[in-house]
């Protein structure tokens, strides 16, 4: 108790213990467990900085912004097939040498989606009922298998999963229940990021219950501290990993250990890379990758003037159009330089949120308007430390459809849009491979290739990642054959077709 009082005194937060006398032994233990890992002076700085940062006005950054220089950009859209093939084979070469890992950022609270379990466990309503975690696991298995076919020996792509207090336990249980979706358990490494208290606008820690602080994970840029605290880079060294593909849990179209992206980055000698998609419209709420005062970074559309956001080149494309999709390449060397040297320089960002809290009488209040601040570091803020930074442009409809909101919260980035994006993609693959779909009267459905986010594809077709990663190898099962919708292609069903 003394130690706790002292910690909070140094942190300038003695009020946190104002209900101490009313707490049970269990509640006291839990409260102490939340606080004890925090260094008191750091905690003080965190709370003070949160209040200051909210009050601070940041000047628009337009004047210093420059688009990406051509030599830093690669594209899966505007590159000859031969070169794409070369990058892909380079990527597969690194994978087959067991030098590539994937790293999932899955510590977020997913407040907008609003389910009481980790987002990775969400089923968007595919015919197979697969969750995001299962889809990702199967994509890893397929990439390993494709690498194995190339070299004729076993290949492993370890899967590092960053979780938080909210997501670790349920994620572990879910993976155990599902037998790690066919992956080898020792190649799935889960670790936990730090939690920090949320504070009010005066920099005071918010209590969500008498004995419970409102804690939040420290942002996906908490990755770098979490790598250190959990000795993850040592684990990568033991496995001789050299390249890491980092991604977010909520993108249903994510490619795992994408060989083309990895091959491109390795060939360019990059230590850090970002996949981007062309921004859909000027005010789309995605950050853009650009240079500010010569330094690579991601700028949010809210940080610049309308004029800059709408600026276009002579070809009509937006000048700042490289939409960040939180999909990154890092060398392990680069990650070491960040964790050992640069991490303390990463500036936390302020997120003003509605945070449930207790009032003077100890009653729980759910605020209608934002009342508190969470401070988060962002994974992409390390671009500035890269010695060789590259950007890789990909097609949105092939690679990016994030699950952010619940279905009733409007039409963007919801379970329905994610499900449709995946089903449209699989439908396109099937049609390209020569499949013919029939309606319930056995009439041919005329093929339609135009992706419409708001509409269902003409026929429902879901292809297991274990059958095809990106549409490859389907002709032998589908060419000139007729199918009724829904078509579910699994390892079992294709065995009957092949
Ligand atoms: P988002 O910024 O979309 O946040 O995270 P979120 O927590 O998933 O959802 P909201 O904002 O509460 O609705 C983008 C990615 O970063 C991860 C998330 O799990 C997601 O993959 N993330 C976010 C972390 O790993 N840790 C964090 O502290 C925050």
Short mmCIF file of N, CA, C and O and ligand atoms in Angstrom, two decimals, residues 104-113 119 162 164 193 216-221 247-250 326 353 376 404, ligand 1:
data_model
loop_
_atom_site.label_atom_id
_atom_site.label_comp_id
_atom_site.label_asym_id
_atom_site.label_seq_id
_atom_site.Cartn_x
_atom_site.Cartn_y
_atom_site.Cartn_z
N UNK A 104 1.41 -9.72 -36.62
CA UNK A 104 0.05 -9.20 -36.58
C UNK A 104 -0.11 -8.22 -35.42
O UNK A 104 0.28 -8.53 -34.28
N UNK A 105 -0.68 -7.06 -35.72
CA UNK A 105 -1.00 -6.08 -34.68
C UNK A 105 -2.44 -6.34 -34.25
O UNK A 105 -3.37 -6.04 -35.00
N UNK A 106 -2.61 -6.95 -33.09
CA UNK A 106 -3.96 -7.33 -32.67
C UNK A 106 -4.23 -6.94 -31.23
O UNK A 106 -4.89 -7.66 -30.49
N UNK A 107 -3.68 -5.79 -30.84
CA UNK A 107 -3.87 -5.37 -29.45
C UNK A 107 -4.98 -4.35 -29.29
O UNK A 107 -5.29 -3.93 -28.18
N UNK A 108 -5.59 -3.93 -30.40
CA UNK A 108 -6.59 -2.86 -30.34
C UNK A 108 -7.86 -3.30 -29.63
O UNK A 108 -8.16 -4.50 -29.55
N UNK A 109 -8.63 -2.32 -29.15
CA UNK A 109 -9.84 -2.63 -28.40
C UNK A 109 -11.04 -2.81 -29.32
O UNK A 109 -12.08 -3.27 -28.88
N UNK A 110 -10.89 -2.39 -30.57
CA UNK A 110 -12.00 -2.54 -31.52
C UNK A 110 -13.28 -1.90 -31.04
O UNK A 110 -14.36 -2.47 -31.20
N UNK A 111 -13.18 -0.71 -30.47
CA UNK A 111 -14.37 -0.10 -29.86
C UNK A 111 -15.45 0.20 -30.90
O UNK A 111 -16.64 0.08 -30.60
N UNK A 112 -15.04 0.56 -32.11
CA UNK A 112 -16.07 0.92 -33.12
C UNK A 112 -16.87 -0.31 -33.54
O UNK A 112 -18.06 -0.24 -33.76
N UNK A 113 -16.21 -1.45 -33.65
CA UNK A 113 -16.94 -2.67 -34.02
C UNK A 113 -17.83 -3.11 -32.85
O UNK A 113 -18.94 -3.59 -33.05
N UNK A 119 -11.12 -8.72 -32.38
CA UNK A 119 -11.61 -8.61 -33.76
C UNK A 119 -11.24 -9.82 -34.63
O UNK A 119 -11.98 -10.21 -35.51
N UNK A 162 0.92 -9.60 -31.75
CA UNK A 162 0.92 -8.67 -30.62
C UNK A 162 -0.51 -8.49 -30.12
O UNK A 162 -1.40 -8.11 -30.87
N UNK A 164 -3.01 -7.46 -26.40
CA UNK A 164 -2.99 -6.58 -25.22
C UNK A 164 -3.76 -7.29 -24.12
O UNK A 164 -4.28 -8.38 -24.33
N UNK A 193 1.32 -6.13 -25.45
CA UNK A 193 1.79 -4.75 -25.42
C UNK A 193 1.40 -4.10 -24.10
O UNK A 193 0.64 -4.65 -23.32
N UNK A 216 -5.82 1.77 -21.48
CA UNK A 216 -5.91 1.49 -22.92
C UNK A 216 -4.53 1.06 -23.41
O UNK A 216 -3.51 1.53 -22.89
N UNK A 217 -4.51 0.17 -24.41
CA UNK A 217 -3.20 -0.19 -24.97
C UNK A 217 -2.53 1.04 -25.57
O UNK A 217 -3.20 1.99 -25.97
N UNK A 218 -1.19 1.02 -25.64
CA UNK A 218 -0.46 2.25 -25.99
C UNK A 218 -0.32 2.47 -27.50
O UNK A 218 0.63 3.09 -27.96
N UNK A 219 -1.29 1.97 -28.26
CA UNK A 219 -1.29 2.20 -29.72
C UNK A 219 -0.51 1.11 -30.44
O UNK A 219 0.29 0.40 -29.83
N UNK A 220 -0.74 1.01 -31.78
CA UNK A 220 -0.01 -0.07 -32.47
C UNK A 220 1.49 0.21 -32.55
O UNK A 220 2.29 -0.69 -32.77
N UNK A 221 1.89 1.48 -32.29
CA UNK A 221 3.32 1.79 -32.19
C UNK A 221 3.90 1.34 -30.85
O UNK A 221 5.11 1.43 -30.63
N UNK A 247 1.19 -6.34 -40.23
CA UNK A 247 -0.13 -5.97 -40.76
C UNK A 247 -1.15 -5.89 -39.64
O UNK A 247 -0.91 -6.34 -38.52
N UNK A 248 -2.32 -5.33 -39.99
CA UNK A 248 -3.41 -5.15 -39.02
C UNK A 248 -4.40 -6.30 -39.11
O UNK A 248 -4.65 -6.84 -40.18
N UNK A 249 -5.04 -6.56 -37.97
CA UNK A 249 -5.94 -7.70 -37.88
C UNK A 249 -7.19 -7.54 -38.74
O UNK A 249 -7.79 -8.52 -39.16
N UNK A 250 -7.56 -6.29 -39.05
CA UNK A 250 -8.91 -6.09 -39.57
C UNK A 250 -9.04 -6.06 -41.09
O UNK A 250 -10.12 -5.90 -41.61
N UNK A 326 -1.50 0.38 -43.40
CA UNK A 326 -0.92 -0.28 -42.22
C UNK A 326 -0.41 -1.68 -42.56
O UNK A 326 -0.81 -2.68 -41.96
N UNK A 353 -11.60 10.67 -26.57
CA UNK A 353 -12.63 9.61 -26.62
C UNK A 353 -13.66 9.79 -25.52
O UNK A 353 -13.41 10.48 -24.53
N UNK A 376 -1.56 7.36 -27.90
CA UNK A 376 -1.15 6.19 -28.67
C UNK A 376 0.05 6.49 -29.55
O UNK A 376 0.10 7.54 -30.20
N UNK A 404 -13.90 -2.09 -39.53
CA UNK A 404 -13.75 -1.11 -38.46
C UNK A 404 -15.04 -0.90 -37.67
O UNK A 404 -15.01 -0.75 -36.46
P1 LIG B 1 -7.36 0.80 -35.07
O1 LIG B 1 -6.70 2.10 -35.01
O2 LIG B 1 -8.37 0.58 -36.14
O3 LIG B 1 -7.99 0.52 -33.66
O4 LIG B 1 -6.25 -0.31 -35.14
P2 LIG B 1 -8.88 -0.66 -33.10
O5 LIG B 1 -8.51 -0.81 -31.69
O6 LIG B 1 -8.79 -1.92 -33.91
O7 LIG B 1 -10.35 -0.12 -33.23
P3 LIG B 1 -11.09 1.13 -32.54
O8 LIG B 1 -10.36 2.36 -33.00
O9 LIG B 1 -11.04 0.94 -31.04
O10 LIG B 1 -12.48 1.01 -33.09
C1 LIG B 1 -5.54 -0.65 -36.28
C2 LIG B 1 -4.75 -1.90 -35.96
O11 LIG B 1 -3.82 -1.66 -34.91
C3 LIG B 1 -4.01 -2.60 -33.86
C4 LIG B 1 -5.45 -3.07 -34.00
O12 LIG B 1 -5.63 -4.32 -33.37
C5 LIG B 1 -5.60 -3.09 -35.51
O13 LIG B 1 -5.02 -4.27 -36.05
N1 LIG B 1 -3.77 -1.93 -32.56
C6 LIG B 1 -4.39 -0.78 -32.26
C7 LIG B 1 -2.90 -2.53 -31.69
O14 LIG B 1 -2.32 -3.61 -31.96
N2 LIG B 1 -2.65 -1.92 -30.50
C8 LIG B 1 -3.25 -0.76 -30.15
O15 LIG B 1 -2.98 -0.24 -29.05
C9 LIG B 1 -4.13 -0.16 -31.06
#
